[in-house]
Short mmCIF file of N, CA and C in Angstrom, two decimals:
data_model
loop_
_atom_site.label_atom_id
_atom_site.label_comp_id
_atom_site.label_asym_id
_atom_site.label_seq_id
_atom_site.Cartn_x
_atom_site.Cartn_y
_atom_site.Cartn_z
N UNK A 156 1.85 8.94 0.08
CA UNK A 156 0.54 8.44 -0.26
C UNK A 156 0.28 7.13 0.47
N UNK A 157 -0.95 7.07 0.62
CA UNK A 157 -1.34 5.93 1.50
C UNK A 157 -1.44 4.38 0.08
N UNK A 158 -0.91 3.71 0.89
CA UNK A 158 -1.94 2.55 -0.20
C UNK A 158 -3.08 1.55 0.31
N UNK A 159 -3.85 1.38 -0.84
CA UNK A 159 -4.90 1.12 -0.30
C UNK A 159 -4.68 -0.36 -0.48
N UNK A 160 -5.25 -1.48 0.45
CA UNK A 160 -4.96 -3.04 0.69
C UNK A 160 -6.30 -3.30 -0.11
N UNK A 161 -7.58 -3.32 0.36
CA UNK A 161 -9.14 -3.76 0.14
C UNK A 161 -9.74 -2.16 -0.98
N UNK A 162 -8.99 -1.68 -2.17
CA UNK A 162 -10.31 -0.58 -2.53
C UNK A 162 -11.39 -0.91 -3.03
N UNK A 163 -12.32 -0.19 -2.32
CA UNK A 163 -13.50 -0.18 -2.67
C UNK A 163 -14.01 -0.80 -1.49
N UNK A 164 -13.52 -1.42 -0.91
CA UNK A 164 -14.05 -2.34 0.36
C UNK A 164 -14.47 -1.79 1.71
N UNK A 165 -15.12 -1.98 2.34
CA UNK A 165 -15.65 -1.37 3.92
C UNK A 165 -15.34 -2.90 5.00
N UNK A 166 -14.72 -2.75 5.81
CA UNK A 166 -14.80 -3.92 6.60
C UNK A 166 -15.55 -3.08 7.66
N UNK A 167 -16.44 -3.90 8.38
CA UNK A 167 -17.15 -3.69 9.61
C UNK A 167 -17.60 -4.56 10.91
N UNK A 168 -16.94 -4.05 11.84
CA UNK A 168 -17.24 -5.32 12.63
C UNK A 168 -18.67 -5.13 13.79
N UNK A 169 -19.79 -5.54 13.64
CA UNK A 169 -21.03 -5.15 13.91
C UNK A 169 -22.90 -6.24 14.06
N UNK A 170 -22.95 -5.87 14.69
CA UNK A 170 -24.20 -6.67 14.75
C UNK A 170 -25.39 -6.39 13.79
N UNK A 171 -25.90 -7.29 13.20
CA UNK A 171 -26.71 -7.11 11.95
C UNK A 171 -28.26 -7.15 12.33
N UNK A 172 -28.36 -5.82 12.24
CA UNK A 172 -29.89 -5.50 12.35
C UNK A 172 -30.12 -4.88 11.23
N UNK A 173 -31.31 -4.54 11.10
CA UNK A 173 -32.24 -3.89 9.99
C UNK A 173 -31.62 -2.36 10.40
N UNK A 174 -31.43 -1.45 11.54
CA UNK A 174 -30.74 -0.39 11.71
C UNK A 174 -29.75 -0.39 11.05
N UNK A 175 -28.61 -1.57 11.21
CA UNK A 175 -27.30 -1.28 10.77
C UNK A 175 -27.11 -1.47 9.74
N UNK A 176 -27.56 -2.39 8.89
CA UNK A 176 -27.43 -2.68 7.49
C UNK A 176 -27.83 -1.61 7.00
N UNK A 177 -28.71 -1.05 6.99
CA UNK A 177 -29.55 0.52 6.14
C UNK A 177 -28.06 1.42 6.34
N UNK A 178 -27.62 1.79 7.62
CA UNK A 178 -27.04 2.42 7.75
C UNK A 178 -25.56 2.35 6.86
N UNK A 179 -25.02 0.90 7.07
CA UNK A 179 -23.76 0.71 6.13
C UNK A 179 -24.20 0.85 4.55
N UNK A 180 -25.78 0.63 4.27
CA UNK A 180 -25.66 0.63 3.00
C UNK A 180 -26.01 2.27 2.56
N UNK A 181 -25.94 2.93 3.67
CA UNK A 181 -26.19 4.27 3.32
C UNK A 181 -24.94 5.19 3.11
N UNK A 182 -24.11 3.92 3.09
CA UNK A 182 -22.46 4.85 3.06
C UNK A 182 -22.23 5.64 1.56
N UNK A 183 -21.34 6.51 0.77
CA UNK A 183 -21.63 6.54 -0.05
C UNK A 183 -20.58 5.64 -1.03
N UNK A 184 -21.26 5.25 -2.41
CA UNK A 184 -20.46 4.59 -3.03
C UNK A 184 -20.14 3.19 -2.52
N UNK A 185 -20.83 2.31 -1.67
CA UNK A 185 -21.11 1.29 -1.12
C UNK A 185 -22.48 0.63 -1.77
N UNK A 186 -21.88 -0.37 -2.41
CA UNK A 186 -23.25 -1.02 -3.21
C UNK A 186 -24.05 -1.78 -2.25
N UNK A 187 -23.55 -3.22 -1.81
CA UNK A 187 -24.27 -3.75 -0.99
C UNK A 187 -23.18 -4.71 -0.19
N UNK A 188 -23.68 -5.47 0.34
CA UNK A 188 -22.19 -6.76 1.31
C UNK A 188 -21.82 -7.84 0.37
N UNK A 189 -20.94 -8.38 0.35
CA UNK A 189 -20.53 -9.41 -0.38
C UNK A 189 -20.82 -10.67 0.40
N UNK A 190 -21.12 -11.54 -0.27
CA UNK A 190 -21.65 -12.94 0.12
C UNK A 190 -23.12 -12.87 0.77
N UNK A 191 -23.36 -14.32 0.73
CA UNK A 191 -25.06 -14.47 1.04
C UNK A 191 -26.15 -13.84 -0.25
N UNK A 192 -27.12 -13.45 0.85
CA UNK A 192 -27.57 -12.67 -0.34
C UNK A 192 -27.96 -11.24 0.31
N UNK A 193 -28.93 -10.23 -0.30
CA UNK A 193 -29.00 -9.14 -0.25
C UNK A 193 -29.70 -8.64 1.04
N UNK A 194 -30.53 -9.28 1.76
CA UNK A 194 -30.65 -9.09 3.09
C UNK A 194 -30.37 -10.12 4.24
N UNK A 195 -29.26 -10.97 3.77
CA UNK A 195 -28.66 -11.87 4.76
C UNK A 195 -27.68 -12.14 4.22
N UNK A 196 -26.84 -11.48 4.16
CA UNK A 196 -24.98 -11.31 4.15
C UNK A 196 -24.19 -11.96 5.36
N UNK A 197 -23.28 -12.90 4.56
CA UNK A 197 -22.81 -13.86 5.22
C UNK A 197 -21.65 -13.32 6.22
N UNK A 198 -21.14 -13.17 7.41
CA UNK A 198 -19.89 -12.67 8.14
C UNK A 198 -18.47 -13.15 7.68
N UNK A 199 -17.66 -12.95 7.56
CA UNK A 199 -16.72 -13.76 7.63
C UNK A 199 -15.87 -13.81 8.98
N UNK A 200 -15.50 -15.34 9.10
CA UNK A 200 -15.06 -15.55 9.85
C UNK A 200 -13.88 -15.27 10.54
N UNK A 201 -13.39 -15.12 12.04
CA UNK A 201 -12.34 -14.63 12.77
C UNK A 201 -11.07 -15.00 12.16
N UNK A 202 -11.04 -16.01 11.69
CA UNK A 202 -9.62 -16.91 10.65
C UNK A 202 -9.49 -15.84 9.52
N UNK A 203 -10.70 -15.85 8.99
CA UNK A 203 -10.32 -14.63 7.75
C UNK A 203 -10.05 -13.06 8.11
N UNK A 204 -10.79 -12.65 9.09
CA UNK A 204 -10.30 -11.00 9.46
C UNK A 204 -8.82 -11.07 9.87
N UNK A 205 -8.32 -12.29 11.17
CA UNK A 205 -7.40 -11.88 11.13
C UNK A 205 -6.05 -12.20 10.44
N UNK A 206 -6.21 -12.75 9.22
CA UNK A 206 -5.50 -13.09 7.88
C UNK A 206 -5.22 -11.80 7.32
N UNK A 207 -6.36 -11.04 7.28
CA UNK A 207 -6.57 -9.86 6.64
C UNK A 207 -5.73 -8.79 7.19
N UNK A 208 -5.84 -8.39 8.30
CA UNK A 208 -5.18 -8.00 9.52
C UNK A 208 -3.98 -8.27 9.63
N UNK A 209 -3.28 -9.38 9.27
CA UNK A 209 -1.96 -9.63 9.26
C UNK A 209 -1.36 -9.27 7.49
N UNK A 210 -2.15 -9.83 7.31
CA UNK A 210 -1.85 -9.23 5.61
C UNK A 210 -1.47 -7.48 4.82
N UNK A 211 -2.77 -6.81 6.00
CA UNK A 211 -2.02 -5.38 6.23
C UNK A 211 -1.08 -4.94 6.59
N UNK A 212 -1.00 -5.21 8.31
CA UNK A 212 0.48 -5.25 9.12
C UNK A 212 1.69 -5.45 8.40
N UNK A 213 1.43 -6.89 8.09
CA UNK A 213 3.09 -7.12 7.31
C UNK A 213 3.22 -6.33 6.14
N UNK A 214 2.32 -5.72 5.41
CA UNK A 214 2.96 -4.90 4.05
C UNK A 214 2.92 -3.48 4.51
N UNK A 215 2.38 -3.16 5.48
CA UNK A 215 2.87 -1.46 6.29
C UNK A 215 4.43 -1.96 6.88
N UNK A 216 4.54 -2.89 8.02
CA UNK A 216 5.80 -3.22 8.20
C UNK A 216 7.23 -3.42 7.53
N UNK A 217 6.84 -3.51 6.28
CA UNK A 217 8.01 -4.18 5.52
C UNK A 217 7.97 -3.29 3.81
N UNK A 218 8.75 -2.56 3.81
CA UNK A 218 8.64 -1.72 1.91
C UNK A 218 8.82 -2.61 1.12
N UNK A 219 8.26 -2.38 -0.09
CA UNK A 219 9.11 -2.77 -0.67
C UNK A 219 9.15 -2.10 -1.74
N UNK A 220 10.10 -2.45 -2.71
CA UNK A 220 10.55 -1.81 -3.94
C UNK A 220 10.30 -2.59 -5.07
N UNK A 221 9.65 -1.09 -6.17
CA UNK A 221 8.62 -1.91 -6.89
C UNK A 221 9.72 -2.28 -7.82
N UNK A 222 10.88 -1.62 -8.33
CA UNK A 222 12.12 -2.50 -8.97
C UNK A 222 13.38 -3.05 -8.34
N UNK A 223 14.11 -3.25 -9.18
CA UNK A 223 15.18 -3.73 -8.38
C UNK A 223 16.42 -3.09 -9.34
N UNK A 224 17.40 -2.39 -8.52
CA UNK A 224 18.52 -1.71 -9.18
C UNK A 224 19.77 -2.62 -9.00
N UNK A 225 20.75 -2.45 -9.17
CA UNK A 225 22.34 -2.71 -9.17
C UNK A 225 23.73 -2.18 -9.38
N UNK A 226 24.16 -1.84 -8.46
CA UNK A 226 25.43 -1.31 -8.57
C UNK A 226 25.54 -0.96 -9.68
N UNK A 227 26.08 0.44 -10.03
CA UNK A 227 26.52 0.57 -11.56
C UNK A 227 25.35 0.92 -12.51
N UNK A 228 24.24 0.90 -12.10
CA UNK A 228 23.53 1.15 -13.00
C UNK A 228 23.27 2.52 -13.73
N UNK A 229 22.67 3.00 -14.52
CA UNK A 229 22.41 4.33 -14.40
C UNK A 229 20.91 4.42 -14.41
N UNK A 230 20.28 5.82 -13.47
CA UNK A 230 18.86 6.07 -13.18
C UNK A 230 18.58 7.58 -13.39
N UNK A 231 17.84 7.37 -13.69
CA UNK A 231 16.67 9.43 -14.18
C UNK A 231 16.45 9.57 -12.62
N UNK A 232 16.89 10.62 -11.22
CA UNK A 232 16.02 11.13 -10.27
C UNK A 232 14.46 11.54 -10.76
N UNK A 233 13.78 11.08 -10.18
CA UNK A 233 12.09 11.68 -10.59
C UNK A 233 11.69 12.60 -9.36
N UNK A 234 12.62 12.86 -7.69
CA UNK A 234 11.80 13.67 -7.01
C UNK A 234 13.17 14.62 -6.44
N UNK A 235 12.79 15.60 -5.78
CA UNK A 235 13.86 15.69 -4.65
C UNK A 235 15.06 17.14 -5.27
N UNK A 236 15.50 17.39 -4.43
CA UNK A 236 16.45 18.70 -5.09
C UNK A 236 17.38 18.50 -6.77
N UNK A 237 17.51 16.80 -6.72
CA UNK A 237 17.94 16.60 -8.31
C UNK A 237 17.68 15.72 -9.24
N UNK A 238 16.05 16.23 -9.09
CA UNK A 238 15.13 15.84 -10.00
C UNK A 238 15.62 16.23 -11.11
N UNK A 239 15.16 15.15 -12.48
CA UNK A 239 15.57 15.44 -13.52
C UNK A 239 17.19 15.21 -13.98
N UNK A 240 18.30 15.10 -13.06
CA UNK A 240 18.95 14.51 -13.29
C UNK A 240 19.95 13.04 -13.06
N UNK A 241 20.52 12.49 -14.19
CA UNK A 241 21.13 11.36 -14.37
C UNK A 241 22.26 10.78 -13.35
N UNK A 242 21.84 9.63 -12.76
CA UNK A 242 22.95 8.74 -11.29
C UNK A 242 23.30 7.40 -12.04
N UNK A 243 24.45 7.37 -11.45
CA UNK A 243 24.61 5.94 -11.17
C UNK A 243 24.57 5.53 -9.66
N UNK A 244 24.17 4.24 -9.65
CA UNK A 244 23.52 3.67 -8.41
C UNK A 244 24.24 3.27 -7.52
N UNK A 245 24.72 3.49 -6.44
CA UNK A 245 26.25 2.99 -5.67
C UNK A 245 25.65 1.91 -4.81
N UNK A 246 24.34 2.09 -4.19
CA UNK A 246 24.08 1.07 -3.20
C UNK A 246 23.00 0.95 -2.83
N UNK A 247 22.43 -0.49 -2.27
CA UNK A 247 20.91 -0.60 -2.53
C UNK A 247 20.88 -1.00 -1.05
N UNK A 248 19.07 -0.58 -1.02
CA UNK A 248 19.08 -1.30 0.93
C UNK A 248 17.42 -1.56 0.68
N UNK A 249 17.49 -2.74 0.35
CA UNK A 249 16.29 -3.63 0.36
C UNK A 249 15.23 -3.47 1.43
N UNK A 250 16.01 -3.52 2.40
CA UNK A 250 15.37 -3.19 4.12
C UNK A 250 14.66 -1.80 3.97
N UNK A 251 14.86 -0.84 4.07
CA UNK A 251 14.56 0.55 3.77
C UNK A 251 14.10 1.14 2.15
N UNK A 252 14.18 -0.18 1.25
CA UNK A 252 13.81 0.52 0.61
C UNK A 252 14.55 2.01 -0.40
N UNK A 253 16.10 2.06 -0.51
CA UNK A 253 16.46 3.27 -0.80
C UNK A 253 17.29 2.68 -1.59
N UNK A 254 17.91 3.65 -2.60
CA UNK A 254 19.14 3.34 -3.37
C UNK A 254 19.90 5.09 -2.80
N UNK A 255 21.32 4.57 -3.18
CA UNK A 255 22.39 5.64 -3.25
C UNK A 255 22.77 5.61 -4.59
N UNK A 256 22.69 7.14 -4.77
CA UNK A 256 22.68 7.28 -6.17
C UNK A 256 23.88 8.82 -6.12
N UNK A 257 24.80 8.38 -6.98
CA UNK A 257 25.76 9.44 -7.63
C UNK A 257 25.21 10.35 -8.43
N UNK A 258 25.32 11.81 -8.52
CA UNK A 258 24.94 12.18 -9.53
C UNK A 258 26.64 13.10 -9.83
N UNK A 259 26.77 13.55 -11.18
CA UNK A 259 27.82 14.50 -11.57
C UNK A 259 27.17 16.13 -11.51
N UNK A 260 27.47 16.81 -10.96
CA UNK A 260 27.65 18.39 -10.72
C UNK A 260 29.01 19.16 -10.67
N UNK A 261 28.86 20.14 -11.57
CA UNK A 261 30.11 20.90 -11.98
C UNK A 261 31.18 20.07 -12.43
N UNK A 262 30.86 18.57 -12.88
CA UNK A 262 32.41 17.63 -13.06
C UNK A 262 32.68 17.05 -12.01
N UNK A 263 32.16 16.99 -10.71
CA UNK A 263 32.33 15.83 -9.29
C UNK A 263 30.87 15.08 -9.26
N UNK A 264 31.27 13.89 -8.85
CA UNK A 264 30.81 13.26 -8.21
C UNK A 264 30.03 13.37 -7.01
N UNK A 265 28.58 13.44 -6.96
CA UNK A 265 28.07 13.80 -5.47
C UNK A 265 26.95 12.33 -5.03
N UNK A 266 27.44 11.91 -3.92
CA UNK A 266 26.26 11.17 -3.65
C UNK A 266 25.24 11.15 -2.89
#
């Protein structure tokens, strides 16, 4: 699944005429522009897009994990061929984002 950075938001980078405004506000589910007022909406500036822009980049670039596990722990699988059953956690990788997880089948150990 994708995640979304701005929902609900449209960024556009464009020259403001009476054509184009009709047109962005003809998007659907697009109320009107933020800032200024309703037929003179303020731009924001190159400092702020590319804040924004970097603010995307680095959270596509970099996972992260919405908890944090530890050696030893025990965890429920929720996807994957052993969904539904019970691990303990052997090893975490922050970088990637993954844990190694033991599960028991037939009485062994599988990781």
């Amino acid at each position: 699944s994708e995640r979304k950075f701005f929902p609900g938001y449209v960024f556009v980078h464009m020259e403001m005429t009476h054509e184009t405004r009709h047109l962005v506000k003809g998007v659907p589910r697009v109320a009107g522009f933020i800032g200024g007022i309703d037929n003179r909406p303020v731009p924001i500036t190159d400092k702020e897009a590319n804040e924004i822009i970097q603010q995307v980049t680095d959270s596509v670039d970099k996972p992260k994990m919405k908890f944090t596990f530890a050696p030893g722990e025990m965890v429920r699988i929720i996807d994957g061929p052993f969904q539904d059953f019970n691990g303990t956690v052997e090893e975490t990788s922050f970088e990637k984002a993954k844990l190694r997880v033991s599960v028991t089948i037939f009485g062994r150990s599988t990781p």
